[in-house]
XYZ file of C-alpha atoms in Angstrom:
329
model
C 0.000 0.000 0.000
C 1.318 3.436 -0.936
C 0.757 6.756 0.816
C 0.237 10.138 -0.818
C 0.075 13.369 1.182
C -0.607 16.681 -0.577
C -0.386 20.128 1.041
C -1.301 18.719 4.441
C -2.000 21.278 7.143
C -3.076 20.769 10.738
C -3.854 23.503 13.255
C -4.926 23.328 16.890
C -6.805 25.915 18.939
C -5.034 26.233 22.284
C -6.413 27.802 25.450
C -3.899 29.979 27.309
C -3.971 31.793 30.616
C -1.483 33.047 33.171
C -1.046 31.398 36.566
C -2.909 32.559 39.654
C -6.435 32.534 41.073
C -7.299 35.971 39.672
C -6.273 34.978 36.148
C -8.181 31.715 36.460
C -11.346 33.626 37.419
C -10.849 36.157 34.604
C -10.306 33.439 32.004
C -13.567 31.780 33.056
C -15.471 34.710 31.530
C -12.949 35.814 28.904
C -11.027 32.889 27.468
C -8.039 33.607 25.248
C -7.041 31.187 22.532
C -4.027 30.827 20.300
C -3.791 28.897 17.036
C -0.889 26.465 16.790
C 0.064 25.293 13.292
C 1.493 21.782 13.711
C 1.815 21.009 9.984
C 2.227 23.667 7.315
C 1.655 22.247 3.858
C 3.392 18.851 3.888
C 3.819 16.913 0.622
C 4.930 13.298 0.948
C 4.840 10.151 -1.180
C 5.707 6.743 0.287
C 6.039 3.729 -1.992
C 4.728 0.275 -1.266
C 7.254 -1.736 0.783
C 9.438 1.264 1.641
C 10.922 2.089 5.054
C 10.786 5.879 5.411
C 12.367 7.691 8.328
C 10.778 10.926 9.536
C 13.198 13.182 11.424
C 12.578 16.290 13.474
C 12.919 17.774 16.923
C 10.233 17.394 19.573
C 7.217 19.396 18.467
C 8.187 19.328 14.783
C 4.910 17.622 13.790
C 6.018 13.991 13.353
C 3.464 12.404 15.680
C 0.716 14.657 14.336
C 1.511 13.410 10.839
C 1.293 9.797 11.998
C -2.025 10.333 13.749
C -3.466 11.842 10.577
C -2.186 8.939 8.473
C -3.922 6.423 10.716
C -7.110 8.495 10.926
C -6.932 9.568 14.573
C -6.851 13.252 13.557
C -8.598 15.134 10.777
C -6.496 17.365 8.517
C -7.248 21.076 8.653
C -6.410 21.317 4.949
C -4.926 19.090 2.268
C -5.411 15.541 1.048
C -4.225 12.210 2.441
C -4.663 8.928 0.588
C -3.543 5.456 1.580
C -4.112 3.636 -1.701
C -7.758 4.569 -2.367
C -8.645 5.139 1.291
C -9.044 8.428 3.141
C -7.764 7.703 6.684
C -10.128 10.104 8.464
C -13.138 8.120 7.181
C -11.922 5.148 9.278
C -13.045 2.526 6.735
C -12.934 -0.988 8.232
C -10.939 -2.406 5.340
C -8.439 0.425 5.729
C -8.087 -0.129 9.482
C -7.273 -3.800 8.900
C -4.329 -2.740 6.710
C -2.641 -0.284 9.066
C -1.221 -0.257 12.575
C 0.696 2.085 14.871
C 3.121 1.606 17.755
C 3.949 4.590 19.934
C 6.996 4.166 22.129
C 5.724 6.568 24.776
C 2.194 5.161 25.066
C 0.970 1.721 26.108
C -1.684 -0.071 24.081
C -1.672 -3.301 26.066
C -3.714 -3.777 29.224
C -1.384 -3.102 32.150
C -2.748 -5.598 34.696
C -3.173 -8.688 32.520
C -0.719 -10.829 30.534
C 0.056 -9.769 26.979
C -1.435 -13.061 25.742
C -4.881 -11.874 26.921
C -4.558 -8.652 24.928
C -3.473 -10.679 21.899
C -6.675 -12.725 22.132
C -8.674 -9.491 22.269
C -6.951 -8.293 19.077
C -7.750 -11.652 17.480
C -11.441 -10.942 18.005
C -11.208 -7.292 16.971
C -9.597 -8.185 13.639
C -11.691 -11.354 13.224
C -8.667 -13.595 12.754
C -9.191 -17.314 12.297
C -7.512 -19.714 14.709
C -4.985 -20.660 12.037
C -4.183 -17.040 11.107
C -3.797 -16.078 14.742
C -1.557 -19.037 15.612
C 0.676 -18.635 12.552
C 1.134 -14.906 13.102
C 1.660 -15.162 16.868
C 4.126 -18.043 16.575
C 6.182 -16.157 13.989
C 6.333 -12.945 16.010
C 6.991 -14.610 19.363
C 9.796 -16.698 17.853
C 11.403 -13.674 16.208
C 11.372 -11.723 19.466
C 12.128 -14.764 21.673
C 9.481 -13.858 24.261
C 7.541 -17.134 24.565
C 8.316 -17.361 28.294
C 6.911 -13.857 28.907
C 3.502 -14.239 27.236
C 1.669 -15.088 30.460
C 3.387 -12.487 32.646
C 1.492 -9.325 33.628
C 2.505 -6.461 31.339
C 3.313 -4.304 34.367
C 5.977 -6.830 35.409
C 7.798 -6.860 32.085
C 10.939 -4.848 31.413
C 10.695 -1.845 29.091
C 12.273 -3.795 26.231
C 9.953 -6.765 26.743
C 6.905 -4.498 26.853
C 7.907 -2.839 23.608
C 8.288 -6.222 21.916
C 4.794 -7.165 23.118
C 3.423 -3.854 21.844
C 4.866 -4.561 18.400
C 3.495 -8.120 18.405
C 0.023 -6.823 19.271
C 0.218 -4.261 16.469
C 1.306 -6.836 13.864
C -0.893 -9.825 14.721
C -3.279 -9.004 11.860
C -0.312 -8.537 9.489
C -0.990 -4.965 8.379
C 0.455 -3.615 5.142
C 1.436 -0.270 6.686
C 3.142 0.017 10.082
C 3.748 3.372 11.769
C 6.446 3.283 14.452
C 6.732 6.396 16.603
C 10.011 6.170 18.545
C 9.763 2.385 19.096
C 13.233 2.116 20.702
C 12.986 5.061 23.104
C 14.543 4.266 26.475
C 15.690 0.781 25.435
C 19.179 -0.617 25.932
C 21.417 -1.182 22.915
C 20.649 -4.926 22.729
C 16.876 -4.378 22.704
C 17.275 -1.598 20.117
C 19.306 -3.897 17.899
C 16.748 -6.710 18.127
C 13.903 -4.394 17.168
C 15.902 -3.029 14.216
C 16.682 -6.564 13.051
C 13.011 -7.462 13.354
C 11.864 -4.473 11.298
C 14.350 -5.346 8.546
C 13.213 -8.975 8.476
C 9.502 -8.180 8.579
C 9.817 -5.611 5.802
C 11.642 -8.067 3.549
C 9.445 -11.039 4.390
C 6.008 -9.390 4.185
C 6.771 -6.393 1.918
C 5.126 -4.106 4.482
C 5.525 -0.330 4.363
C 7.094 1.262 7.433
C 7.045 4.877 8.584
C 9.553 5.353 11.386
C 10.352 8.239 13.711
C 13.268 8.063 16.120
C 15.670 10.326 17.973
C 18.272 7.547 17.791
C 20.091 8.179 14.539
C 21.431 4.614 14.552
C 17.824 3.438 14.002
C 17.463 5.683 10.970
C 20.948 4.975 9.613
C 20.503 1.190 9.692
C 16.859 0.994 8.574
C 16.084 3.914 6.258
C 17.651 4.718 2.907
C 15.273 7.661 2.535
C 14.242 10.233 5.118
C 11.918 13.219 5.355
C 12.959 16.035 7.698
C 10.220 18.124 9.331
C 11.060 21.335 11.171
C 8.355 23.446 12.840
C 5.681 21.831 10.668
C 7.530 22.353 7.375
C 9.202 19.630 5.318
C 12.801 20.730 4.813
C 14.230 17.669 3.113
C 13.071 14.514 1.352
C 15.705 12.188 -0.067
C 18.564 9.812 0.638
C 19.763 9.846 4.245
C 23.374 9.422 3.139
C 23.074 12.498 0.909
C 21.698 14.550 3.791
C 24.596 13.514 6.031
C 27.125 14.370 3.311
C 25.523 17.807 2.839
C 25.590 18.546 6.543
C 29.043 17.156 7.196
C 31.256 17.104 4.072
C 34.414 16.676 6.172
C 36.162 13.500 7.256
C 38.553 12.770 10.081
C 41.832 11.142 9.042
C 44.566 9.787 11.287
C 47.957 8.928 9.735
C 50.667 7.380 11.918
C 54.234 7.929 10.706
C 56.904 5.320 11.284
C 59.409 8.136 11.719
C 58.640 11.778 12.396
C 59.190 13.813 9.158
C 61.730 16.629 9.092
C 60.724 20.195 9.945
C 61.079 21.168 6.268
C 58.629 18.486 5.140
C 56.164 19.378 7.901
C 56.352 23.045 6.891
C 55.465 22.117 3.297
C 52.481 20.117 4.552
C 51.325 22.986 6.785
C 51.281 25.313 3.785
C 48.797 23.019 1.998
C 46.755 21.392 4.768
C 45.388 21.930 8.263
C 46.297 19.236 10.775
C 47.677 18.454 14.213
C 50.644 16.199 14.979
C 51.095 14.344 18.237
C 53.227 11.261 18.981
C 53.883 10.627 15.275
C 50.112 10.674 14.568
C 48.848 13.286 12.119
C 45.158 14.120 12.543
C 43.059 16.248 10.204
C 39.403 17.226 9.729
C 39.230 18.099 6.044
C 36.722 18.122 3.162
C 36.432 14.689 1.577
C 37.682 15.931 -1.805
C 41.027 16.981 -0.241
C 41.704 13.641 1.493
C 42.980 11.708 -1.592
C 45.504 14.445 -2.458
C 46.657 14.650 1.148
C 47.024 10.875 1.386
C 49.113 10.834 -1.792
C 51.471 13.443 -0.326
C 51.747 11.523 2.951
C 52.427 8.179 1.268
C 55.099 9.911 -0.815
C 56.880 10.737 2.454
C 56.679 7.166 3.769
C 54.342 4.251 4.266
C 52.407 4.683 7.512
C 52.315 2.359 10.471
C 48.555 2.774 10.204
C 45.954 5.224 8.957
C 42.201 5.561 9.467
C 39.329 7.512 7.940
C 36.237 8.341 9.992
C 32.973 10.183 9.473
C 31.639 12.497 12.158
C 29.178 10.445 14.267
C 25.693 10.703 12.788
C 24.247 11.835 16.118
C 26.603 14.825 16.191
C 25.920 15.583 12.539
C 22.154 15.722 13.035
C 22.565 17.761 16.208
C 24.407 20.457 14.249
C 21.699 20.304 11.591
C 18.780 20.843 13.973
C 20.580 23.692 15.708
C 20.564 25.624 12.426
C 18.701 23.772 9.636
C 18.525 26.783 7.296
C 22.304 26.685 6.952
C 22.257 23.257 5.315
C 18.996 23.148 3.315
């Protein structure tokens, strides 16, 4: 199933008042409202079977977009189509094809085992015994949580709860899965298992995924394409690797000399390049296009004991982007 969003806008009317008893009494008779524009004309196309990452700071409009796509919110303006369905109409056939997991909200019943909630979903989606068993067995095996099915949800760890949330959302094998920060607060092992699962499920069932995450490792390992939303406006839509290259065109190189070059040779290098030298190790942060020329000059001096090229960590790259997005887009 494909998704097409055209000039999507969403505004909220927000009540505001100052603190204090007097202001509370005054606002009772004279309420003041402010309009908040969460989405400001978003265009977005998502192909069938694609994993799209949606990036943005808190309050950028990511969750609002997801809620509109699943039909929980009505657009203020614009059109949204999931194949031939309009999400806000909440068509039953449409609802059987889509699911959402929100990392900061629980969908399972807190005081009963997850297996009980799974049975409830079986009835809601009218799954046959065979469909239910096949789907549940596959998901439980992939997540390795068979021993936790009959444990109260409240007694599960955060990672185990998130796995159960995903199982509940995928029991009816939807074609479109919306994941809103599914790895938030999880340890690195649980994050890795969820990423591996998403990759497998996408390849096995050709499902379409829309993923938001503040962990750039999630996006880097799962999404070739990303859309960046900032203050309700789409700033970028394209390859994630291209975005990273645009934000951070420099690379870090470390070149370890066997023998420290003479002062004359170092002076020649300093006239062409910017670097530091400590304990026979030359370190530079330079544009990628300069690195080959610099390496050629260094190898002409002598073969190194070792050398290494590194990109700036993706987390740091995206941090610099969100601090001043206009500089890069």
